[in-house]
Amino acid sequence: MAHTHHHSIDDLNETQKRVHRILCSAQNPLSAYDVLDKMRGKGAVTPPTVYRSLDKLIEKGLAHRLESLNAYVACKHPHDHQDMAAFAICENCGLVKEFTDPHISERLSHWSDDHAFSAKKVTVEIRGLCETCAK
């Protein structure tokens, strides 16, 4: 029995696949308008369509929204939705590194349990300077 991934790209429509490809090939996080801009080449798309596609990708765990940048990135490594997504954002060159840390996830879930808080999604954003820029 083949194990099917729930973040599968197969059940995305064409527009969603294009948005995903654009995010995957981008070096840096893209705003919805950046995505829209890059899609202009092949058939016009309206902003609502792009937003819906981005929401769909996020829902499927294929992309993340960086709240502090109001921008989107493709998920580099599919992780369980229970795992938090953490991003280190360089304020100088704009480099974004995605990582997961089980310890942080664990502490957050302890806090949630203690406070009877039901966490739906956790995105941790750390802003600062990357290794290259910090030198």
PDB file of C-alpha atoms in Angstrom, residues 1-133:
ATOM      1  CA  MET A   1       0.000   0.000   0.000  1.00  0.00           C
ATOM      2  CA  ALA A   2       1.638   3.224  -1.141  1.00  0.00           C
ATOM      3  CA  HIS A   3       1.775   5.899   1.521  1.00  0.00           C
ATOM      4  CA  THR A   4       0.243   9.075   0.170  1.00  0.00           C
ATOM      5  CA  HIS A   5       1.469  12.379   1.495  1.00  0.00           C
ATOM      6  CA  HIS A   6      -1.161  14.806   2.689  1.00  0.00           C
ATOM      7  CA  HIS A   7       0.881  17.701   1.407  1.00  0.00           C
ATOM      8  CA  SER A   8       0.664  16.348  -2.094  1.00  0.00           C
ATOM      9  CA  ILE A   9       0.981  18.703  -4.979  1.00  0.00           C
ATOM     10  CA  ASP A  10      -1.160  16.437  -7.147  1.00  0.00           C
ATOM     11  CA  ASP A  11      -4.519  17.723  -6.011  1.00  0.00           C
ATOM     12  CA  LEU A  12      -3.667  21.366  -6.609  1.00  0.00           C
ATOM     13  CA  ASN A  13      -5.156  23.137  -9.583  1.00  0.00           C
ATOM     14  CA  GLU A  14      -2.942  24.678 -12.279  1.00  0.00           C
ATOM     15  CA  THR A  15      -2.857  28.133 -10.689  1.00  0.00           C
ATOM     16  CA  GLN A  16      -1.948  26.703  -7.290  1.00  0.00           C
ATOM     17  CA  LYS A  17       0.819  24.639  -8.877  1.00  0.00           C
ATOM     18  CA  ARG A  18       2.177  27.743 -10.585  1.00  0.00           C
ATOM     19  CA  VAL A  19       2.123  29.709  -7.338  1.00  0.00           C
ATOM     20  CA  HIS A  20       3.915  26.828  -5.622  1.00  0.00           C
ATOM     21  CA  ARG A  21       6.574  26.670  -8.346  1.00  0.00           C
ATOM     22  CA  ILE A  22       7.127  30.424  -8.082  1.00  0.00           C
ATOM     23  CA  LEU A  23       7.580  30.205  -4.305  1.00  0.00           C
ATOM     24  CA  CYS A  24       9.922  27.227  -4.684  1.00  0.00           C
ATOM     25  CA  SER A  25      12.183  28.968  -7.151  1.00  0.00           C
ATOM     26  CA  ALA A  26      12.313  32.252  -5.229  1.00  0.00           C
ATOM     27  CA  GLN A  27      15.423  33.020  -3.213  1.00  0.00           C
ATOM     28  CA  ASN A  28      13.534  35.196  -0.760  1.00  0.00           C
ATOM     29  CA  PRO A  29      10.008  35.385   0.617  1.00  0.00           C
ATOM     30  CA  LEU A  30       7.546  36.879  -1.847  1.00  0.00           C
ATOM     31  CA  SER A  31       4.579  39.111  -1.229  1.00  0.00           C
ATOM     32  CA  ALA A  32       1.306  38.211  -2.920  1.00  0.00           C
ATOM     33  CA  TYR A  33       2.000  40.996  -5.397  1.00  0.00           C
ATOM     34  CA  ASP A  34       5.456  39.600  -6.197  1.00  0.00           C
ATOM     35  CA  VAL A  35       3.760  36.303  -6.979  1.00  0.00           C
ATOM     36  CA  LEU A  36       1.125  38.062  -9.066  1.00  0.00           C
ATOM     37  CA  ASP A  37       3.877  39.884 -10.937  1.00  0.00           C
ATOM     38  CA  LYS A  38       5.722  36.675 -11.742  1.00  0.00           C
ATOM     39  CA  MET A  39       2.516  35.096 -13.021  1.00  0.00           C
ATOM     40  CA  ARG A  40       1.777  37.878 -15.496  1.00  0.00           C
ATOM     41  CA  GLY A  41       3.815  36.165 -18.211  1.00  0.00           C
ATOM     42  CA  LYS A  42       1.421  33.243 -18.675  1.00  0.00           C
ATOM     43  CA  GLY A  43      -2.187  34.421 -18.608  1.00  0.00           C
ATOM     44  CA  ALA A  44      -3.432  37.103 -16.284  1.00  0.00           C
ATOM     45  CA  VAL A  45      -4.487  36.214 -12.749  1.00  0.00           C
ATOM     46  CA  THR A  46      -6.420  38.397 -10.334  1.00  0.00           C
ATOM     47  CA  PRO A  47      -5.154  39.184  -6.812  1.00  0.00           C
ATOM     48  CA  PRO A  48      -8.025  37.241  -5.130  1.00  0.00           C
ATOM     49  CA  THR A  49      -7.020  34.133  -7.096  1.00  0.00           C
ATOM     50  CA  VAL A  50      -3.445  34.475  -5.932  1.00  0.00           C
ATOM     51  CA  TYR A  51      -4.521  34.947  -2.301  1.00  0.00           C
ATOM     52  CA  ARG A  52      -6.786  31.906  -2.509  1.00  0.00           C
ATOM     53  CA  SER A  53      -3.982  29.832  -4.006  1.00  0.00           C
ATOM     54  CA  LEU A  54      -1.581  30.957  -1.274  1.00  0.00           C
ATOM     55  CA  ASP A  55      -4.151  30.095   1.412  1.00  0.00           C
ATOM     56  CA  LYS A  56      -4.607  26.668  -0.145  1.00  0.00           C
ATOM     57  CA  LEU A  57      -0.849  26.032  -0.152  1.00  0.00           C
ATOM     58  CA  ILE A  58      -0.611  27.094   3.491  1.00  0.00           C
ATOM     59  CA  GLU A  59      -3.543  24.869   4.406  1.00  0.00           C
ATOM     60  CA  LYS A  60      -1.775  21.938   2.738  1.00  0.00           C
ATOM     61  CA  GLY A  61       1.500  22.681   4.498  1.00  0.00           C
ATOM     62  CA  LEU A  62       3.248  23.530   1.234  1.00  0.00           C
ATOM     63  CA  ALA A  63       3.883  27.163   2.123  1.00  0.00           C
ATOM     64  CA  HIS A  64       4.125  29.467   5.122  1.00  0.00           C
ATOM     65  CA  ARG A  65       3.159  33.069   5.645  1.00  0.00           C
ATOM     66  CA  LEU A  66       5.732  35.200   7.386  1.00  0.00           C
ATOM     67  CA  GLU A  67       3.572  37.587   9.355  1.00  0.00           C
ATOM     68  CA  SER A  68       6.297  40.120  10.092  1.00  0.00           C
ATOM     69  CA  LEU A  69       7.203  40.444   6.409  1.00  0.00           C
ATOM     70  CA  ASN A  70       3.701  39.915   5.080  1.00  0.00           C
ATOM     71  CA  ALA A  71       5.324  37.519   2.626  1.00  0.00           C
ATOM     72  CA  TYR A  72       5.165  33.868   1.667  1.00  0.00           C
ATOM     73  CA  VAL A  73       7.741  31.090   1.403  1.00  0.00           C
ATOM     74  CA  ALA A  74       7.527  27.544   0.133  1.00  0.00           C
ATOM     75  CA  CYS A  75       7.892  24.997   2.923  1.00  0.00           C
ATOM     76  CA  LYS A  76      11.383  23.585   2.562  1.00  0.00           C
ATOM     77  CA  HIS A  77      10.777  20.395   4.474  1.00  0.00           C
ATOM     78  CA  PRO A  78       7.260  19.073   4.891  1.00  0.00           C
ATOM     79  CA  HIS A  79       6.661  18.615   8.592  1.00  0.00           C
ATOM     80  CA  ASP A  80       3.703  17.556  10.633  1.00  0.00           C
ATOM     81  CA  HIS A  81       1.281  20.336  11.305  1.00  0.00           C
ATOM     82  CA  GLN A  82       1.887  19.750  15.011  1.00  0.00           C
ATOM     83  CA  ASP A  83       5.466  20.845  14.479  1.00  0.00           C
ATOM     84  CA  MET A  84       5.961  24.542  14.508  1.00  0.00           C
ATOM     85  CA  ALA A  85       7.643  26.281  11.647  1.00  0.00           C
ATOM     86  CA  ALA A  86      10.450  28.593  12.664  1.00  0.00           C
ATOM     87  CA  PHE A  87      12.147  31.131  10.468  1.00  0.00           C
ATOM     88  CA  ALA A  88      15.325  33.103  10.944  1.00  0.00           C
ATOM     89  CA  ILE A  89      15.027  36.267   8.888  1.00  0.00           C
ATOM     90  CA  CYS A  90      18.084  38.353   8.055  1.00  0.00           C
ATOM     91  CA  GLU A  91      17.151  42.021   8.179  1.00  0.00           C
ATOM     92  CA  ASN A  92      20.129  42.944   6.059  1.00  0.00           C
ATOM     93  CA  CYS A  93      20.117  40.608   3.033  1.00  0.00           C
ATOM     94  CA  GLY A  94      16.619  39.176   3.443  1.00  0.00           C
ATOM     95  CA  LEU A  95      17.784  35.569   3.685  1.00  0.00           C
ATOM     96  CA  VAL A  96      15.237  33.327   5.371  1.00  0.00           C
ATOM     97  CA  LYS A  97      16.162  30.015   6.928  1.00  0.00           C
ATOM     98  CA  GLU A  98      13.416  27.606   7.923  1.00  0.00           C
ATOM     99  CA  PHE A  99      14.044  25.247  10.805  1.00  0.00           C
ATOM    100  CA  THR A 100      12.134  23.165  13.288  1.00  0.00           C
ATOM    101  CA  ASP A 101      13.081  22.670  16.876  1.00  0.00           C
ATOM    102  CA  PRO A 102      11.322  19.914  18.825  1.00  0.00           C
ATOM    103  CA  HIS A 103      12.274  21.540  22.144  1.00  0.00           C
ATOM    104  CA  ILE A 104      10.532  24.778  21.317  1.00  0.00           C
ATOM    105  CA  SER A 105       7.485  22.859  20.055  1.00  0.00           C
ATOM    106  CA  GLU A 106       7.426  20.822  23.239  1.00  0.00           C
ATOM    107  CA  ARG A 107       7.574  23.842  25.539  1.00  0.00           C
ATOM    108  CA  LEU A 108       4.872  25.598  23.582  1.00  0.00           C
ATOM    109  CA  SER A 109       2.604  22.597  23.781  1.00  0.00           C
ATOM    110  CA  HIS A 110       3.215  22.376  27.544  1.00  0.00           C
ATOM    111  CA  TRP A 111       2.248  26.019  27.844  1.00  0.00           C
ATOM    112  CA  SER A 112      -0.863  25.416  25.753  1.00  0.00           C
ATOM    113  CA  ASP A 113      -1.846  22.465  27.923  1.00  0.00           C
ATOM    114  CA  ASP A 114      -1.257  24.383  31.141  1.00  0.00           C
ATOM    115  CA  HIS A 115      -3.383  27.275  29.929  1.00  0.00           C
ATOM    116  CA  ALA A 116      -6.012  25.130  28.225  1.00  0.00           C
ATOM    117  CA  PHE A 117      -5.167  26.917  25.019  1.00  0.00           C
ATOM    118  CA  SER A 118      -5.779  25.071  21.792  1.00  0.00           C
ATOM    119  CA  ALA A 119      -3.027  26.106  19.410  1.00  0.00           C
ATOM    120  CA  LYS A 120      -3.875  25.870  15.735  1.00  0.00           C
ATOM    121  CA  LYS A 121      -0.695  27.022  14.127  1.00  0.00           C
ATOM    122  CA  VAL A 122       2.599  28.276  15.404  1.00  0.00           C
ATOM    123  CA  THR A 123       5.025  30.283  13.350  1.00  0.00           C
ATOM    124  CA  VAL A 124       8.145  31.538  15.058  1.00  0.00           C
ATOM    125  CA  GLU A 125      10.021  34.370  13.414  1.00  0.00           C
ATOM    126  CA  ILE A 126      13.462  35.416  14.541  1.00  0.00           C
ATOM    127  CA  ARG A 127      14.792  38.617  13.038  1.00  0.00           C
ATOM    128  CA  GLY A 128      18.445  39.527  12.996  1.00  0.00           C
ATOM    129  CA  LEU A 129      21.582  39.064  10.942  1.00  0.00           C
ATOM    130  CA  CYS A 130      22.644  35.904   9.142  1.00  0.00           C
ATOM    131  CA  GLU A 131      26.148  34.521   9.489  1.00  0.00           C
ATOM    132  CA  THR A 132      27.457  36.381   6.452  1.00  0.00           C
ATOM    133  CA  CYS A 133      25.963  39.755   7.374  1.00  0.00           C
TER     134      CYS A 133
END
